[in-house]
Coordinates of C-alpha atoms and ligand atoms in Angstrom, one line a residue:
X1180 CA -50.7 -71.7 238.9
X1181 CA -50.7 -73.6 242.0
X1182 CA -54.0 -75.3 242.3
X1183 CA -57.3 -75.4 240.0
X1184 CA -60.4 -76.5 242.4
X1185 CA -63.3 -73.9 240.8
X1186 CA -63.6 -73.0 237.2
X1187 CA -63.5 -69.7 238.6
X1188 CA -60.1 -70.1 239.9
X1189 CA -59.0 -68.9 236.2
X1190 CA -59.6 -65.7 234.5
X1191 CA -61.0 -65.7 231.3
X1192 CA -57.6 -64.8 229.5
X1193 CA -56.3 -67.8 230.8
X1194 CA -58.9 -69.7 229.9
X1195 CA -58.6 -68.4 226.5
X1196 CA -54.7 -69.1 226.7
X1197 CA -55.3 -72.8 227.4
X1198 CA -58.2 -73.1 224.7
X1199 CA -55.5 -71.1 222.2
X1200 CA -52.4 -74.1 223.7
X1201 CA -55.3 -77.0 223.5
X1202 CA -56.1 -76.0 219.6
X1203 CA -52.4 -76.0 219.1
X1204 CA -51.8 -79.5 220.8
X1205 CA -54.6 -80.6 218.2
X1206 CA -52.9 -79.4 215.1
X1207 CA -49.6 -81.4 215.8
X1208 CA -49.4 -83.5 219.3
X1209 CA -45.8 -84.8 218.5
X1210 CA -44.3 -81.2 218.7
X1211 CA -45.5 -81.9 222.2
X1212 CA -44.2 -85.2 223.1
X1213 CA -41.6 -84.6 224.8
X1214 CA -42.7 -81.6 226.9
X1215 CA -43.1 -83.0 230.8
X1216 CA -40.2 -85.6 230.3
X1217 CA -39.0 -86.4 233.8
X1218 CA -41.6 -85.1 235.5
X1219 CA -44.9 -87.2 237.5
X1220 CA -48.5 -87.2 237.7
X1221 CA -50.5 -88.5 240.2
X1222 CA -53.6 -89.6 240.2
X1223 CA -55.8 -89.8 243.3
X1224 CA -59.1 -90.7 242.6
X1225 CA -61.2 -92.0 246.3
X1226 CA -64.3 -92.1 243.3
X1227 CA -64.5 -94.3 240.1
X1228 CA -63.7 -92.5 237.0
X1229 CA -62.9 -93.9 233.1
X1230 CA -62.3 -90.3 231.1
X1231 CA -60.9 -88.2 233.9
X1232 CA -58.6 -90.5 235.0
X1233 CA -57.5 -92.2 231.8
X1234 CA -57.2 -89.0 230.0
X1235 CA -54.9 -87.3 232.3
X1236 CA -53.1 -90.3 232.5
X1237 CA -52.8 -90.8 228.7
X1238 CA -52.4 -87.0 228.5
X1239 CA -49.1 -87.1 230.9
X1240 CA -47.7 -90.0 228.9
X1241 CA -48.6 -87.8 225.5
X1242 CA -46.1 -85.1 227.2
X1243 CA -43.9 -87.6 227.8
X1244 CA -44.0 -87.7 231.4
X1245 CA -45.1 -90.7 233.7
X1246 CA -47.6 -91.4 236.0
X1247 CA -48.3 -92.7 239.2
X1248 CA -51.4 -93.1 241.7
X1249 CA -54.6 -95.6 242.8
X1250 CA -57.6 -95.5 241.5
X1251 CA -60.0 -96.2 244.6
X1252 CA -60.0 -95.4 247.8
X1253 CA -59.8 -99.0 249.1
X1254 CA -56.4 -99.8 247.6
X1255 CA -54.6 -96.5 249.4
X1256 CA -54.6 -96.0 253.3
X1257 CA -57.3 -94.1 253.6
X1258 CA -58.6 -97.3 254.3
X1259 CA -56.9 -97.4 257.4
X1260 CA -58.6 -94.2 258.1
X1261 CA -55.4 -92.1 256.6
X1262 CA -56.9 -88.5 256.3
X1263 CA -56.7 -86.5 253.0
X1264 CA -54.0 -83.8 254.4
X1265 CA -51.7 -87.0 255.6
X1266 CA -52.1 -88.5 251.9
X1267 CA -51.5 -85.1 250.2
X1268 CA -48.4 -84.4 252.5
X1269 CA -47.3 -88.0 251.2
X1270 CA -47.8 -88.3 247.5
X1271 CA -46.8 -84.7 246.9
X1272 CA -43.5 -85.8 247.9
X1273 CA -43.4 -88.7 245.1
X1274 CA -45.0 -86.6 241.8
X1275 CA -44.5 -83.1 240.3
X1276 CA -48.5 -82.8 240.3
X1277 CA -51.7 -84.0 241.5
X1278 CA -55.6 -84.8 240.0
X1279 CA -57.3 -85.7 242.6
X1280 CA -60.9 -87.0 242.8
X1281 CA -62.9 -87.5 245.8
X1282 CA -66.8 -87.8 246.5
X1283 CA -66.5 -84.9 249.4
X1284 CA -67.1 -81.3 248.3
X1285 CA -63.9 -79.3 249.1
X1286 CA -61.6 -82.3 249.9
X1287 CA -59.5 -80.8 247.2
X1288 CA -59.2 -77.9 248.2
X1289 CA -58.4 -78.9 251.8
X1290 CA -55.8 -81.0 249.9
X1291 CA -54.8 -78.4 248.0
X1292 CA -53.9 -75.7 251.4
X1293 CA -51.3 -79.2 252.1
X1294 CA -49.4 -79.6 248.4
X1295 CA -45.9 -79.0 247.6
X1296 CA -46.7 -79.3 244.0
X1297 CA -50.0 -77.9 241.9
X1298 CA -53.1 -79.6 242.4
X1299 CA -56.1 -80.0 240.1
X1300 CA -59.3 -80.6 241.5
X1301 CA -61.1 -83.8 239.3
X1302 CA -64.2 -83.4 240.4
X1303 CA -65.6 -83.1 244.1
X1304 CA -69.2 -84.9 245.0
X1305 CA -71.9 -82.3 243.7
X1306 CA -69.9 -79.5 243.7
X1307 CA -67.2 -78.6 240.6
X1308 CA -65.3 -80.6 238.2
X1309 CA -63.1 -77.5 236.2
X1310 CA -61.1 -79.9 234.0
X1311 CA -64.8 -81.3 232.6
X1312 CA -65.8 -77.4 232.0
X1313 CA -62.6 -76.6 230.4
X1314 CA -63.3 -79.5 227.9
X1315 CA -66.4 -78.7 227.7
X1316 CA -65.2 -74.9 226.8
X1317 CA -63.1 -76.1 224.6
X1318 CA -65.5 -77.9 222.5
X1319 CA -68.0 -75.4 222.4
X1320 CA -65.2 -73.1 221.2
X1321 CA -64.4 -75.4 218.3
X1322 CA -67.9 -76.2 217.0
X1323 CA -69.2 -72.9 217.6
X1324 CA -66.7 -70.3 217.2
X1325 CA -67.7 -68.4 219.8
X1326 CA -68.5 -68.6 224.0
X1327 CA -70.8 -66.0 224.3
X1328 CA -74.3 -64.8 222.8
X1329 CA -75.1 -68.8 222.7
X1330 CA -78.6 -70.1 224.8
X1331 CA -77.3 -73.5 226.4
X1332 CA -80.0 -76.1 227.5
X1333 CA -78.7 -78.4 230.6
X1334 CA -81.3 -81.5 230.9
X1335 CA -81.4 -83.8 233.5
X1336 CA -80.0 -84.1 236.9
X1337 CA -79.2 -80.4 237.8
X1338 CA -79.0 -80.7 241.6
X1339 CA -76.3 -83.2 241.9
X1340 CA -74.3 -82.6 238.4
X1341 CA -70.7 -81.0 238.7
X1342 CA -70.4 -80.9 235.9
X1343 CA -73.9 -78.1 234.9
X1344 CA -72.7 -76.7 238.6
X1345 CA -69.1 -75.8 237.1
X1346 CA -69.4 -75.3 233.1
X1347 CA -72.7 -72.9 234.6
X1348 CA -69.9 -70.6 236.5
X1349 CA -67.8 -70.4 234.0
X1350 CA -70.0 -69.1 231.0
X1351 CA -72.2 -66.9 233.2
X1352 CA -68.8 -64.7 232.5
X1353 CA -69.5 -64.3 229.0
X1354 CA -71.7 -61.8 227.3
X1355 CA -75.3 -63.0 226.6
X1356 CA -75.1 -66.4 226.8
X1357 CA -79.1 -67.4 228.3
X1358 CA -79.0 -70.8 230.5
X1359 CA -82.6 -72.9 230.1
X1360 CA -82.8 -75.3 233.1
X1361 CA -84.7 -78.4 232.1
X1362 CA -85.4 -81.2 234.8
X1363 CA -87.9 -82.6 237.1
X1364 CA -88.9 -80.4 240.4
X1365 CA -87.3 -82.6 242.4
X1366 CA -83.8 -82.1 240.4
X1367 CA -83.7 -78.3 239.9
X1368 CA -80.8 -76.3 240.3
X1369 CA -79.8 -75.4 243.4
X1370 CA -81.0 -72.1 245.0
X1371 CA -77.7 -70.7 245.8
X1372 CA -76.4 -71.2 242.3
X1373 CA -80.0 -69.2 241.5
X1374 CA -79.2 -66.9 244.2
X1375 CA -75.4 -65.6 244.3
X1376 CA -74.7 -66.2 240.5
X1377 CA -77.9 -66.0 238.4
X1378 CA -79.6 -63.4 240.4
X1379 CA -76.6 -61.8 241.8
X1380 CA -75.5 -61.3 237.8
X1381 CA -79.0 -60.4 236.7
X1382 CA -78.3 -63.5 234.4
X1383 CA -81.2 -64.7 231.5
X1384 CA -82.4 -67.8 232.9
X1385 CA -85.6 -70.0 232.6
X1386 CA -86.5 -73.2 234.6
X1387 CA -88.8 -75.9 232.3
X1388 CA -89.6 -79.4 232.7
X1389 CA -90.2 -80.5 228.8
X1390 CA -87.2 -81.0 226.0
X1391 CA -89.7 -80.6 223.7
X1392 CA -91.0 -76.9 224.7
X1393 CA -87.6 -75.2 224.6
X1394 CA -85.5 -77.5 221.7
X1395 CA -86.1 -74.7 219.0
X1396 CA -84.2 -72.2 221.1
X1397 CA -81.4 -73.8 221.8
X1398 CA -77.7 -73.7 220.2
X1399 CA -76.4 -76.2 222.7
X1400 CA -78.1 -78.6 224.5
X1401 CA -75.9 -80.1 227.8
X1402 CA -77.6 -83.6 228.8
X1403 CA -76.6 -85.1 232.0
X1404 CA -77.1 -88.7 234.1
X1405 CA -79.3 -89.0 237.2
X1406 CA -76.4 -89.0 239.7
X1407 CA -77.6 -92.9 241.0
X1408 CA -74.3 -92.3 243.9
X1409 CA -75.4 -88.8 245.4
X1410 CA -79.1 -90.5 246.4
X1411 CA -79.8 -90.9 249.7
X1412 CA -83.0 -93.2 248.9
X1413 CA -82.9 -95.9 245.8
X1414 CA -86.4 -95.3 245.2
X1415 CA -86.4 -91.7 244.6
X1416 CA -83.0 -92.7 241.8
X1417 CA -85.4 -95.6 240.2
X1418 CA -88.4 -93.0 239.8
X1419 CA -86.3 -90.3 238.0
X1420 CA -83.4 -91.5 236.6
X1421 CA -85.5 -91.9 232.8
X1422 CA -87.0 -88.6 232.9
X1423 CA -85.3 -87.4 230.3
X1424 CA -84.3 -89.8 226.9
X1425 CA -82.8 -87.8 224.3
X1426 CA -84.4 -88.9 220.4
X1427 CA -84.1 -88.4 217.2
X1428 CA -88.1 -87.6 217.6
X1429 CA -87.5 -85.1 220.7
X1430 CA -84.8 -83.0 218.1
X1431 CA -87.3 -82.5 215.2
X1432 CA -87.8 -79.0 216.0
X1433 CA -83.9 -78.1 216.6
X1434 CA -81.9 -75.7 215.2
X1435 CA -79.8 -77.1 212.2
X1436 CA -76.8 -76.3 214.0
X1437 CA -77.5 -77.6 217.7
X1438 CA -74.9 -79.4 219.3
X1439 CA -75.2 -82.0 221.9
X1440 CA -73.1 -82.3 224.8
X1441 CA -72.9 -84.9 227.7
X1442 CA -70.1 -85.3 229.6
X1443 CA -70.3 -89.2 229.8
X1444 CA -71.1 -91.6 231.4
X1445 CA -74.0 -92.1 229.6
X1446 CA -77.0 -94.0 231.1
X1447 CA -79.9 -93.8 229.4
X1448 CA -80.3 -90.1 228.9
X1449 CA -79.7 -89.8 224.8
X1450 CA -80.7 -92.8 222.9
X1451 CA -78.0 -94.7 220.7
X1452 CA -79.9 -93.7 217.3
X1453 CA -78.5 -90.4 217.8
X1454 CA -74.3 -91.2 218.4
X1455 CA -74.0 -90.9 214.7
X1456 CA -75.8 -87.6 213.8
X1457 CA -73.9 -84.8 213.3
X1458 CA -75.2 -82.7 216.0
X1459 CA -74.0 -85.1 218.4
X1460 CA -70.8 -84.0 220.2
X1461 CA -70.2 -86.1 223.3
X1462 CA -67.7 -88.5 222.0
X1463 CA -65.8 -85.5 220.7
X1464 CA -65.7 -83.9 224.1
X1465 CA -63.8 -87.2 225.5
X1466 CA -61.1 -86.7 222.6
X1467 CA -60.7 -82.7 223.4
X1468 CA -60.3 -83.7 227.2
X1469 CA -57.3 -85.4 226.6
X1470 CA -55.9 -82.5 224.6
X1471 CA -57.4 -79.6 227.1
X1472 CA -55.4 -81.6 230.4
X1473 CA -52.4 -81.7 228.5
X1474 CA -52.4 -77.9 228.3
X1475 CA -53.6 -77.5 231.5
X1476 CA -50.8 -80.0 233.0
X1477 CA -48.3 -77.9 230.9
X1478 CA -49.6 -74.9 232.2
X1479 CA -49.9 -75.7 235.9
X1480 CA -46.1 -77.1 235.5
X1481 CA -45.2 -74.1 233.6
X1482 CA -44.0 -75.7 230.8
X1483 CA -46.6 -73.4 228.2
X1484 CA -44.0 -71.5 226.4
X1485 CA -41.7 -75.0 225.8
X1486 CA -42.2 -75.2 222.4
X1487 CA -43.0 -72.1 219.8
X1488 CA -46.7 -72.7 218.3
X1489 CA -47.6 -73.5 215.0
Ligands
CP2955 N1 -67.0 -86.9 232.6 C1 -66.4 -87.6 233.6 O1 -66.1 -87.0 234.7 O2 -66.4 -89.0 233.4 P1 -65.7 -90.0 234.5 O3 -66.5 -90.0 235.7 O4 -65.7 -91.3 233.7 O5 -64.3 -89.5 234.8

């Protein structure tokens, strides 16, 4: 695999592959540990990051591997107004592969057309963020069973958030999964996600703007931040970045078996009262991140079939 910038970029067998070498990694990571010895990740990210960046940096050093890279676009030269093809041309020559993160939609994949070595696309403005969605698939896989025949409630900022955008793609591929869109007018999902994959798929969908009139239908609900850094005007972020709060009062009505999903950072979108419940599974995600990146940096360097699985 030479580059990941869409979710759609992988089938569903090899999605299912990495879930099966992710589930693996989980049962016994020091079978793994010395996997990517000798080899280099670098990590580009021109946009802040704690998760993605830590975790395929921890997840590199889990393979035994090493890592190298900046973590903001001040402290490289594209300060200096070095372009993304000139840095890509650069580092690709230092590292076996790349995560790159940058707040332009398709920078990666411009970056990607100028690699010597894979590239993985961490997440690109408003657009897709594939290693979130495979964590995400993962954890759905794990606490559910199952990715399809599931109705998955995303809440919040729906316009701006990758991270709906991608993990949306990905299980619109799966048999009767229904997608409830909750979120102020203002924050809907975009028409051309409506248009070429809802409509285009003759996908179940419905667009509310209350947690409270859809919460007993749901088996996953996917909350998301107002995206404060893709505003153009502070006052329109200050007026709808508390829409939603996620509480123990809002869940009354839930299905015993809801999960709750966030890809972090959190804001205020679910209240603290709720971190310890059972249903909620966002700090979980964060731990089968590290795990899914280490598959997928195995995979990418085709290093899957190093070591026999359990
Ligand atoms: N989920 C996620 O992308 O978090 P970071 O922005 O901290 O990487």
């Amino acid at each position: 695999m030479k580059y990941l910038i869409d979710p759609i970029d992988l089938s569903v067998e090899q999605i299912n592959q990495l879930i099966d070498l992710a589930n693996d990694i989980i049962k016994d990571s020091t079978r793994y540990q010395e996997v990517c010895k000798h080899k280099i990740l670098a990590t580009l990210f021109f946009e802040p990051s704690t998760r993605t960046r830590l975790s395929f940096e921890s997840a590199m050093l889990y393979l035994g591997g090493q890592v190298l890279g900046f973590s903001e676009a001040n402290s490289s030269s594209s300060s200096k107004g070095e372009t993304v093809s000139d840095t890509i041309r650069v580092v690709s020559s230092y590292c076996d592969i790349i995560a790159m993160r940058h707040p332009k939609e398709g920078a990666p994949l411009v970056a990607s057309m100028k690699s010597q070595v894979p590239l993985i696309n961490a997440g690109d403005g408003g657009h897709n963020h594939p290693t979130q969605t495979l964590t995400d698939l993962l954890t759905i896989k794990r606490e559910k069973g199952r990715l399809d025949h599931l109705t998955i409630g995303f809440c919040g900022d729906l316009k701006f958030g990758r991270t709906v955008h991608s993990l949306l793609k990905a299980l619109s591929r799966y048999e009767k999964v229904k997608f409830i869109f909750i979120s102020p007018s203002e924050l809907k999902i975009p028409e051309y996600l409506k248009n070429d994959l809802l409509d285009a798929k003759n996908l179940e969908y419905e667009e509310v703007e209350r947690i409270e009139d859809v919460i007993d239908q749901l088996n996953i609900i996917y909350m998301t931040r107002v995206q404060k850094e893709r505003f153009f005007n502070e006052q329109d972020y200050i007026r709808l970045k508390d829409t939603y709060i996620l509480d123990l009062k809002k869940l009354e009505n839930s299905k015993k078996d809801l999960i709750i999903m966030h890809p972090l950072p959190r804001v205020n979108e679910i209240a603290t009262e709720i971190d310890d419940d059972p249903r909620a599974k966002y700090f979980d995600q964060v731990t089968n991140g590290k795990y899914m990146r280490m598959a997928l940096i195995m995979t990418m360097l085709g290093l899957e079939n190093e070591v026999e699985r359990l």
